[in-house]
Short mmCIF file of C-alpha atoms and ligand atoms in Angstrom, two decimals:
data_model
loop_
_atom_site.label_atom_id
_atom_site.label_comp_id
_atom_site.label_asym_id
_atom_site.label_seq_id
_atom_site.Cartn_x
_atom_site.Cartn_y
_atom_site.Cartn_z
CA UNK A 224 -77.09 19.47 -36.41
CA UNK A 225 -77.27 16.71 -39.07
CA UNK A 226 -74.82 14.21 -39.55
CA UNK A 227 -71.90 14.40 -41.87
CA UNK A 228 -70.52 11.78 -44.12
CA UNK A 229 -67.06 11.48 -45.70
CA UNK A 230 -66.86 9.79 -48.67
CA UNK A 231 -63.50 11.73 -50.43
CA UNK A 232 -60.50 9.56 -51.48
CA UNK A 233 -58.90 11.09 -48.29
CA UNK A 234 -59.14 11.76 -45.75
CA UNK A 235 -62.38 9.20 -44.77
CA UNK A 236 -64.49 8.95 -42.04
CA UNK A 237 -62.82 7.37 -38.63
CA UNK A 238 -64.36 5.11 -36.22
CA UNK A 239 -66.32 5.50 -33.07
CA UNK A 240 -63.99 3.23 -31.70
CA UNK A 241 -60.59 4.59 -32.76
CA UNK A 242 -62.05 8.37 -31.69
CA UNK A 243 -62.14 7.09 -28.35
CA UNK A 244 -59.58 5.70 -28.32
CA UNK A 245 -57.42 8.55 -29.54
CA UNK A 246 -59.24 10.52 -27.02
CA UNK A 247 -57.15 9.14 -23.80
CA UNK A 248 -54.83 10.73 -22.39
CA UNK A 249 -51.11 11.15 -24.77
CA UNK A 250 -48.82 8.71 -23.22
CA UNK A 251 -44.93 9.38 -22.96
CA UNK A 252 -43.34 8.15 -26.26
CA UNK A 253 -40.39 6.74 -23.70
CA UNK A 254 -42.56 5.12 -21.29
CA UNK A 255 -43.05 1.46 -21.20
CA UNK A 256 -46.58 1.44 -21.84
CA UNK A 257 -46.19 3.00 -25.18
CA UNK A 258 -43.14 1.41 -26.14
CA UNK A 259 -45.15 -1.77 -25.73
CA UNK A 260 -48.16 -0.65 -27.64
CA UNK A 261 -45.27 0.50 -30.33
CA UNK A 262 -44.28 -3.12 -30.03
CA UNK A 263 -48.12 -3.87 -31.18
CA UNK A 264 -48.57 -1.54 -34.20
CA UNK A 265 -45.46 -2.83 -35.92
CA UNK A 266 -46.01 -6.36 -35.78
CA UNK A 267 -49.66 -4.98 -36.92
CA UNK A 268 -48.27 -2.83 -39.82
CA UNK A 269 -46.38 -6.40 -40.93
CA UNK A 270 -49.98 -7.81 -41.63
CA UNK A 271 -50.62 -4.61 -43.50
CA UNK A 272 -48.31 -4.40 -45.61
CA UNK A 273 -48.25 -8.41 -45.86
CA UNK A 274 -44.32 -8.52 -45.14
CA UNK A 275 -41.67 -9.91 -42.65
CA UNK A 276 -40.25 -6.45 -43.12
CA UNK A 277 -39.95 -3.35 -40.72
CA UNK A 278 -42.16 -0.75 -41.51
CA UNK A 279 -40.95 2.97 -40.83
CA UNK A 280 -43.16 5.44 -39.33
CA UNK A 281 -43.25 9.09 -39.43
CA UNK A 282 -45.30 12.05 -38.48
CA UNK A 283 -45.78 13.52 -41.29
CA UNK A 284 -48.90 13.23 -44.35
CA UNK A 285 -48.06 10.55 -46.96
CA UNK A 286 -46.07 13.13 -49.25
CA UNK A 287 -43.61 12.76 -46.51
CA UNK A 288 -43.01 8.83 -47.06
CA UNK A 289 -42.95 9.15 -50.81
CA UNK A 290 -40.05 12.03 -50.69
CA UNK A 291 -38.29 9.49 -47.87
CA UNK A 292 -38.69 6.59 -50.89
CA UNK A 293 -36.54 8.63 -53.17
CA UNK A 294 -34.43 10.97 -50.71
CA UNK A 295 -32.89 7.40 -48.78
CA UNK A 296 -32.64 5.08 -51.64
CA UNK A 297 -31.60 7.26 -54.41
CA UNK A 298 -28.21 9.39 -55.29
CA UNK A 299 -27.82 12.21 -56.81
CA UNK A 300 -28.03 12.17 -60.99
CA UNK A 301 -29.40 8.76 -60.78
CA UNK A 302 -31.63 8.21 -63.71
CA UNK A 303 -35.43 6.91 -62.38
CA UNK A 304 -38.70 5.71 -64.82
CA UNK A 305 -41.75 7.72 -63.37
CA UNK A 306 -45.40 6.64 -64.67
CA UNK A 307 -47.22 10.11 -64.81
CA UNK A 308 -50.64 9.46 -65.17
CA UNK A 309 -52.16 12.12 -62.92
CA UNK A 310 -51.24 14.54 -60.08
CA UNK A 311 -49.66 11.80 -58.08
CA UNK A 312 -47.36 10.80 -60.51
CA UNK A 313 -46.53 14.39 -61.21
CA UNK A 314 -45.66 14.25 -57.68
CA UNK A 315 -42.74 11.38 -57.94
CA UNK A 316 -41.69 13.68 -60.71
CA UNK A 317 -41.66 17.10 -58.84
CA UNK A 318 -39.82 14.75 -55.70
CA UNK A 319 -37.07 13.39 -58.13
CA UNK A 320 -36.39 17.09 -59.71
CA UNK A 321 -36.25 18.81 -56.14
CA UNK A 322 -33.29 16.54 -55.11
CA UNK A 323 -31.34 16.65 -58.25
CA UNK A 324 -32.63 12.89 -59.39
CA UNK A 325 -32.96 12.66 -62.71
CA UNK A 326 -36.36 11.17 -63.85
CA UNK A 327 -37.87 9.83 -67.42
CA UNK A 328 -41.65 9.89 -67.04
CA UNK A 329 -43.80 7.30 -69.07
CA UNK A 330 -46.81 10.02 -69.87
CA UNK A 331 -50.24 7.73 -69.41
CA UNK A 332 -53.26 9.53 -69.99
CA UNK A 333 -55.61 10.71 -67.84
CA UNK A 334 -57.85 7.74 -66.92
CA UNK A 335 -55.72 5.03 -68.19
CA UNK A 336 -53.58 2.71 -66.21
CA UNK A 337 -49.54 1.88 -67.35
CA UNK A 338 -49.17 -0.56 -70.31
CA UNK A 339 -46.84 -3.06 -68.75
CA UNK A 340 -44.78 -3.29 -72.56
CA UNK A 341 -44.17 0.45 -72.02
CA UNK A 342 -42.22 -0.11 -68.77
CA UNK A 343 -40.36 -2.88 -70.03
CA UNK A 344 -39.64 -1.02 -73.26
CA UNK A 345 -38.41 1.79 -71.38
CA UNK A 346 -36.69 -0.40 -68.83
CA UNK A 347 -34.89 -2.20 -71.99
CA UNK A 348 -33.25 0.98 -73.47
CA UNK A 349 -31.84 2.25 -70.52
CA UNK A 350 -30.77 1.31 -67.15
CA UNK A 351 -33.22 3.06 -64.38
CA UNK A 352 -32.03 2.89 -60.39
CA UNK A 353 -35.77 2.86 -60.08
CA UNK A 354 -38.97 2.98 -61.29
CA UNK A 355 -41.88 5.25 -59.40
CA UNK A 356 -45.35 4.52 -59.73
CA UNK A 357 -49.09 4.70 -57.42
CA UNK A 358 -50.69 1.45 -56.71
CA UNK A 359 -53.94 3.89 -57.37
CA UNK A 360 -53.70 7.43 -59.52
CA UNK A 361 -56.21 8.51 -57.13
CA UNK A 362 -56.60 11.34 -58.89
CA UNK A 363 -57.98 9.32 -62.14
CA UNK A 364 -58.77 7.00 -60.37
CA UNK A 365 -57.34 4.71 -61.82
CA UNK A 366 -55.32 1.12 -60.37
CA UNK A 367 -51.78 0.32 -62.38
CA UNK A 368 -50.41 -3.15 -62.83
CA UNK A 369 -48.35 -3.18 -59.63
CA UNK A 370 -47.83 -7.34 -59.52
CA UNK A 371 -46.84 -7.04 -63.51
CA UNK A 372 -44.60 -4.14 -62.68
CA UNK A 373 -42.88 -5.96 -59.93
CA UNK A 374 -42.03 -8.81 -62.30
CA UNK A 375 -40.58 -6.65 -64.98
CA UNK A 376 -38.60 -4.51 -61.85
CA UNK A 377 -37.22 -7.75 -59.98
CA UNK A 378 -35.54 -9.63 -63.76
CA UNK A 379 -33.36 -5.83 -63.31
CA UNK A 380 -31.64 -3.99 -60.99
CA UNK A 381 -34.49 -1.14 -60.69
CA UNK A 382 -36.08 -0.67 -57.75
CA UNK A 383 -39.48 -0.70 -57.60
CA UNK A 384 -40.84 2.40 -55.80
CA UNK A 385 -44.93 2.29 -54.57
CA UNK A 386 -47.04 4.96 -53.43
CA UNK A 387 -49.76 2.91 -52.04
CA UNK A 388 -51.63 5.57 -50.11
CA UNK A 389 -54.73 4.76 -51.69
CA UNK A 390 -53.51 0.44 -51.99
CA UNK A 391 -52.29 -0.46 -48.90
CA UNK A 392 -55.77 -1.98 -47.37
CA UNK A 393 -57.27 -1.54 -50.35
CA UNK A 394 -56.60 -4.20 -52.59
CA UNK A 395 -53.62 -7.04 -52.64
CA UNK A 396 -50.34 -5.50 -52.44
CA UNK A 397 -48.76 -8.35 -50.90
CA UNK A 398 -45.09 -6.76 -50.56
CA UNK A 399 -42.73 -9.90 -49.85
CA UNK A 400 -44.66 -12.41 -52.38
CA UNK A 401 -44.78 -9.68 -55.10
CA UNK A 402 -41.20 -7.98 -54.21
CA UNK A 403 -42.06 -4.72 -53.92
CA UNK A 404 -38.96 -2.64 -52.97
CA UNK A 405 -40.57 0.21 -51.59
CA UNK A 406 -44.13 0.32 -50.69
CA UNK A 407 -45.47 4.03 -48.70
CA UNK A 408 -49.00 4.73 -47.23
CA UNK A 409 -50.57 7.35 -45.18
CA UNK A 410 -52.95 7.58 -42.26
CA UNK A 411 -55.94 9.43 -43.21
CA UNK A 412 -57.35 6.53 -46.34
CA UNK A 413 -57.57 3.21 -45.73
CA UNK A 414 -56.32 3.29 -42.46
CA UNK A 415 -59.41 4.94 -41.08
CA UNK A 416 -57.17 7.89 -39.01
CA UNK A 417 -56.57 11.42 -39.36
CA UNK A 418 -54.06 12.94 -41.27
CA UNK A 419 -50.32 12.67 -39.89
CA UNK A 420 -48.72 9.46 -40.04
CA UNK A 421 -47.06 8.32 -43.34
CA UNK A 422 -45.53 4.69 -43.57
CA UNK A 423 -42.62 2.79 -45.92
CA UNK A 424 -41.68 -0.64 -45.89
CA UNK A 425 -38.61 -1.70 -47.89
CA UNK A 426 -37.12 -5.02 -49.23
CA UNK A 427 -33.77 -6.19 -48.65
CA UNK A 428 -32.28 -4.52 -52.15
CA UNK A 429 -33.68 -1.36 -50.55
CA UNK A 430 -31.93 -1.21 -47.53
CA UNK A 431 -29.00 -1.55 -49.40
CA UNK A 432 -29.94 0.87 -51.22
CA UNK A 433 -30.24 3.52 -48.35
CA UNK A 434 -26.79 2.09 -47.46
CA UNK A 435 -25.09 4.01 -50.65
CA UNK A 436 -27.76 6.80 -51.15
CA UNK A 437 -26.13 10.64 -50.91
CA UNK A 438 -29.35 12.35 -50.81
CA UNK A 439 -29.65 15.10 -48.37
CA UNK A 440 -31.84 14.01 -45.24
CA UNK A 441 -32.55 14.68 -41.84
CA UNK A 442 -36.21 14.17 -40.46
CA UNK A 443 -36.82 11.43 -43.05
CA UNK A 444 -34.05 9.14 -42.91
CA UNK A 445 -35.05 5.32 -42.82
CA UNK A 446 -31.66 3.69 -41.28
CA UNK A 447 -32.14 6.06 -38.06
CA UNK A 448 -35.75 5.09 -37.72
CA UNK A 449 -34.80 1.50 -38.19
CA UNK A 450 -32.47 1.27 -35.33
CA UNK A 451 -34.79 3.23 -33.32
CA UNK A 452 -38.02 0.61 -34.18
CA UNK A 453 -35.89 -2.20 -32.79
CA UNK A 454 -36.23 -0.35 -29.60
CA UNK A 455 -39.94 -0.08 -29.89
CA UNK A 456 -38.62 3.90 -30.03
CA UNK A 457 -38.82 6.41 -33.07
CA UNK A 458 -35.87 8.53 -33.24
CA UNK A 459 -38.07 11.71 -32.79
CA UNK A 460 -41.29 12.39 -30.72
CA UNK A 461 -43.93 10.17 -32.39
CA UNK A 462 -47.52 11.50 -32.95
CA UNK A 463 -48.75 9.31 -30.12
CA UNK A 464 -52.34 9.59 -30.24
CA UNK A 465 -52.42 8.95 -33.79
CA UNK A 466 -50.07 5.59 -32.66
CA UNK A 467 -52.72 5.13 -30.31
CA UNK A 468 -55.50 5.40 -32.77
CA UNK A 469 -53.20 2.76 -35.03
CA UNK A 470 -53.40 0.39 -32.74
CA UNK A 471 -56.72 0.06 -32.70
CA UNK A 472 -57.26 0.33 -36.42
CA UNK A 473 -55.10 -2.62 -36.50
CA UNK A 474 -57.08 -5.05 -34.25
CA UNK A 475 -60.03 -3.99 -36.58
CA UNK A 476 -57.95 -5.01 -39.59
CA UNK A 477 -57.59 -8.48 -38.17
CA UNK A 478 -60.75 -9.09 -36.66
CA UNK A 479 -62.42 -8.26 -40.16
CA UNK A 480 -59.17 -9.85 -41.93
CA UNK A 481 -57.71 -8.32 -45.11
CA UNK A 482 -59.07 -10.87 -47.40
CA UNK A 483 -62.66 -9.76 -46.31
CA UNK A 484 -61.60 -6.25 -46.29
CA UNK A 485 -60.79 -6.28 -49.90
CA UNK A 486 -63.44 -8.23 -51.15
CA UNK A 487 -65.94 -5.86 -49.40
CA UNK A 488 -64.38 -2.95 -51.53
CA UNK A 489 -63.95 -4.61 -54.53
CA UNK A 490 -68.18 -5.34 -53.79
CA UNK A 491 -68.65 -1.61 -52.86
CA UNK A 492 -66.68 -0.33 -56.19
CA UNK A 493 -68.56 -2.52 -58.56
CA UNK A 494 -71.74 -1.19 -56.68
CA UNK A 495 -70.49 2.23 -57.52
CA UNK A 496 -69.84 2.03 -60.66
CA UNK A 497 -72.57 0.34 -61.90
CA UNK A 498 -74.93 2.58 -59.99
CA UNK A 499 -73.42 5.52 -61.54
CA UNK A 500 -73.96 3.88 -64.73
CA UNK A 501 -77.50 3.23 -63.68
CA UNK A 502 -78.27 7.32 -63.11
CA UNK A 503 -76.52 7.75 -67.06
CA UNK A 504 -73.09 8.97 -65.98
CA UNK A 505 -69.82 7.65 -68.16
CA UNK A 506 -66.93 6.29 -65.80
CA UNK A 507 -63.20 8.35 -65.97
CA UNK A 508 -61.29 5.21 -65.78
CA UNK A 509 -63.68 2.18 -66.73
CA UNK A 510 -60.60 0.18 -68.14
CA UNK A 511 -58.91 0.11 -65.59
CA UNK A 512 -61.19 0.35 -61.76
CA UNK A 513 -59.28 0.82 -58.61
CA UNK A 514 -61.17 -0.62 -55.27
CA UNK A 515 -60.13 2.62 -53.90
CA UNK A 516 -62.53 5.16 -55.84
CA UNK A 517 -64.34 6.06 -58.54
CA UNK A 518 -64.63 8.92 -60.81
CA UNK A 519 -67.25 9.36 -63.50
CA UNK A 520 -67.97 12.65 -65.26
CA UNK A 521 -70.83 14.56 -64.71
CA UNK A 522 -73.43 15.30 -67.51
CA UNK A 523 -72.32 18.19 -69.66
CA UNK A 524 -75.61 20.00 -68.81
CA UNK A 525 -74.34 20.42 -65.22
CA UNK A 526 -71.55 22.00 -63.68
CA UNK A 527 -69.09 19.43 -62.01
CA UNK A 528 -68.25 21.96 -58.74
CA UNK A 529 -71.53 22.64 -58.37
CA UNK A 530 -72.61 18.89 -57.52
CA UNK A 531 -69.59 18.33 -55.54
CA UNK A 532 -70.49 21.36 -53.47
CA UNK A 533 -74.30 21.33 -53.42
CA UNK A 534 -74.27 17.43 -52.11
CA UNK A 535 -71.83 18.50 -49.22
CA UNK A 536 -73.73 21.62 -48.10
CA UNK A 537 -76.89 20.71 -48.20
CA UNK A 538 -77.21 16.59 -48.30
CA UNK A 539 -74.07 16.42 -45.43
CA UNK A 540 -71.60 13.82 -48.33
CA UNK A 541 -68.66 14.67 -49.10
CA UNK A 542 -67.21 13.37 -52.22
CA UNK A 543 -64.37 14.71 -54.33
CA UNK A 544 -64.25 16.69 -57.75
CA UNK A 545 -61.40 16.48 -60.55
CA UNK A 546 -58.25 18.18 -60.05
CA UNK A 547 -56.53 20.36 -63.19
CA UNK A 548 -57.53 19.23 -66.77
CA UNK A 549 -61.05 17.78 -65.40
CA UNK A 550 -61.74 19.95 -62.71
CA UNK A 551 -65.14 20.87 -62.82
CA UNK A 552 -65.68 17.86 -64.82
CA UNK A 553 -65.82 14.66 -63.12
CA UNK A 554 -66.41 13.66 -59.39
CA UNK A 555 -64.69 10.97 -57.06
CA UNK A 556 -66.53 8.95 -54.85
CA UNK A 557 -64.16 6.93 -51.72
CA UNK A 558 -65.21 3.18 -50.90
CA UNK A 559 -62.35 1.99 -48.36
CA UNK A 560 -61.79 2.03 -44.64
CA UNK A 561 -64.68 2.76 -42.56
CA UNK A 562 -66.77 3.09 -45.47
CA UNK A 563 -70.03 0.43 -45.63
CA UNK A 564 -71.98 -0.41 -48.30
CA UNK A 565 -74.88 1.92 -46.87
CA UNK A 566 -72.56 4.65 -47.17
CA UNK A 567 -72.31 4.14 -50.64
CA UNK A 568 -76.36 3.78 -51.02
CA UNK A 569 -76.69 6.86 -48.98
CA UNK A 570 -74.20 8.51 -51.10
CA UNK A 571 -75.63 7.64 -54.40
CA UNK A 572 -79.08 8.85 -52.85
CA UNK A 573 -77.41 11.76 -52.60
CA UNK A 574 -75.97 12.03 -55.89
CA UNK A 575 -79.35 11.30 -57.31
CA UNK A 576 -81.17 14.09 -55.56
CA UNK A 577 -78.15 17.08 -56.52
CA UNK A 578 -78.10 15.90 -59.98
CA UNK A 579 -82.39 16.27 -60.03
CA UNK A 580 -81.68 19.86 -58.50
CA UNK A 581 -79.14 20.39 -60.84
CA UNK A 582 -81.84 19.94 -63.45
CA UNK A 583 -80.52 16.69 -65.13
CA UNK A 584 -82.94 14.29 -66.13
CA UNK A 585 -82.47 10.72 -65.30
CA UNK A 586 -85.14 7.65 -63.86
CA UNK A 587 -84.91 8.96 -59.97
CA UNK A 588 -84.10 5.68 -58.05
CA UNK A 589 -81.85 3.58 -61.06
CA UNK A 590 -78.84 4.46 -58.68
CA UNK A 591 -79.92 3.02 -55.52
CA UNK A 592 -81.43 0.31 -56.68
CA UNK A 593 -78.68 -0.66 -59.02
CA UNK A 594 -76.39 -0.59 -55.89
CA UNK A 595 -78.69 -2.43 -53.71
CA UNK A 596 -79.07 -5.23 -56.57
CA UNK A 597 -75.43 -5.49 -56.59
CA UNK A 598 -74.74 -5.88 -52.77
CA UNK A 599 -78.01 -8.51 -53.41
CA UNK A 600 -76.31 -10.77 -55.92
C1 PLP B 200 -53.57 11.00 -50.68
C2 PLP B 200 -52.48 10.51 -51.51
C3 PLP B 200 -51.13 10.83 -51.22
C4 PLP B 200 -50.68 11.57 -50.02
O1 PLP B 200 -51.07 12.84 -49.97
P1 PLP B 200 -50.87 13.63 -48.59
O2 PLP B 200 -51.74 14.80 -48.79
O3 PLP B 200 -49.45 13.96 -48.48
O4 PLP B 200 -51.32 12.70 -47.50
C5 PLP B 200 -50.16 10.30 -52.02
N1 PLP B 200 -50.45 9.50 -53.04
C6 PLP B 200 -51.71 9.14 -53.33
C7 PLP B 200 -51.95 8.20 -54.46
C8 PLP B 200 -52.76 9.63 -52.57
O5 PLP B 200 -54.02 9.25 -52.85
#
């Protein structure tokens, strides 16, 4: 009977608001009313993504924009850069190889972010068709140079590819001033939904890209949904509650305004970190901070799945453990989208009793009142 809290890098918790919202009856995708409300969201996803460009929606989890990125702008053989720093970077790798694309990967380490003279090394030697990279390795952690990256990608003629699932509403990815080429995002992180939508906007050099790409596609194909978008239409049945829910996650996005909404992250990660700090735990990624999460590893006397699943089952959080090489070994704490900076105290309260459980010995309280001097300041 006790209430629950989300605070994984994905999905997060959704608002009262948006529930209800969602909750109405499902409108017909062809019917006026929603085409008009379609109208809405993509003038909305424009602020967003902080372009003049269309953005494409599909039903699908944010995998399914990030294998769109590659299967409509790319041809077969082409040679792409891929910065593998983690699992999602493993995952522009395993896209590329699936569809015959041939990818270099720039290995990062675990916890660090891209040196930007390691692109442009790499970029130097050889001519890429694109270069593939997260705005956050959420699972490290860990934020990459995207406005550095952007620079070296726009003096060539490689695209520059963006998984922003854990970016887009995060921090700054403003896509026309920075010229991003491809920029993708999902529902279920900062954009305070459920699972199910995934969403790409593209730059000019894109498109034109799509234009020549051989790729096999059917579902995913952004030149169809294009033409269908300028018909406030998708070319297949939309998932029109989660539309629905959009829209309202939108006029929450500009009520607040992004500037706010970043800064209030940016506040909530420092808060994090530093109150992680405070209870004696080392950061994953200290370098190199995203506003999206934080990971920190847990003290070798305790067992890393142990706090991730003693603070969900019996203290109602939900935070995230390492994946491969560190699972077991560090944990992941969300602050973006309907996240507040209570959550985070709460969360961190949390922390502080399943690590005295756990038997670790710490000053009970540094945590909390690390965070709360932070949000103070
Ligand atoms: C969550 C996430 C994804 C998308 O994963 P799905 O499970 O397909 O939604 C992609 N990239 C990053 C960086 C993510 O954090």
């Amino acid at each position: 009977m006790r209430k629950k809290c989300l605070l994984t890098p994905g999905p997060t918790p959704v608002p009262e608001r948006v529930l209800t919202r969602m909750a109405m009856p499902v409108l017909h995708h062809r019917h006026a009313e929603f085409k008009k409300l379609l109208g809405e969201v993509r003038e909305g996803l424009k602020y967003l993504f902080q372009t003049k460009s269309e953005v494409i929606i599909f039903a699908a989890s944010g995998t399914g924009a990030m294998e769109a990125a590659v299967t409509n702008t790319l041809c077969k053989g082409d040679p792409v850069l891929v910065v593998r720093g983690g699992k999602f970077g493993e995952r522009w790798a395993d896209i590329c190889k699936a569809y015959g694309v041939n990818a270099d990967c720039i290995e990062v380490e675990w916890g660090k972010a891209v040196k930007v003279s390691d692109v442009a090394a790499k970029l130097k030697e050889k001519s890429y068709k694109a270069l593939l990279v997260q705005a956050t390795e959420t699972s490290t952690a860990v934020k990459h140079p995207i406005k550095e990256l952007a620079e070296l990608a726009k003096a060539t003629d490689t695209l520059l590819i963006v998984d922003g699932v854990t970016g887009v509403g995060v921090f700054p990815l403003p896509f026309d001033e920075w010229g991003i080429d491809v920029l993708v995002t999902g529902s279920q992180k900062a954009l305070m939904l459920p699972p199910g939508l995934s969403f790409a906007a593209l730059s000019e050099r894109a498109w034109k890209a799509c234009e020549k790409s051989d790729l096999p596609k059917y579902y995913f194909n952004f030149r169809k949904e294009l033409k269908n978008l300028g018909n406030n239409e998708t070319a297949y049945t939309p998932a029109v509650s989660l539309i629905v829910g959009l829209h309202e996650v939108i006029k929450m996005y500009k009520e607040e305004t992004l500037e706010k909404v970043f800064a209030e992250n940016a506040r909530m990660a420092e808060a994090t970190r530093e109150a992680l700090k405070a209870i004696g735990l080392k950061l994953y990624a200290p370098e190199s901070p995203s506003e999206a999460c934080t990971a920190a590893w847990t003290p070798e006397s305790v067992d890393g799945a142990e706090v991730v699943k003693r603070i969900r089952d019996v203290y109602g959080y939900a935070i995230a453990g390492g994946q491969d090489k560190v699972k077991g070994k560090i944990i992941r704490i969300a602050h973006m989208g309907y996240i507040t900076r209570y959550d985070i105290i709460a969360g961190i309260a949390a922390l502080e009793q399943t690590l005295v459980d756990l038997g670790y010995k710490f000053e009970l309280g540094a945590g909390v009142r690390r965070a709360e001097q932070i949000f103070g300041d």
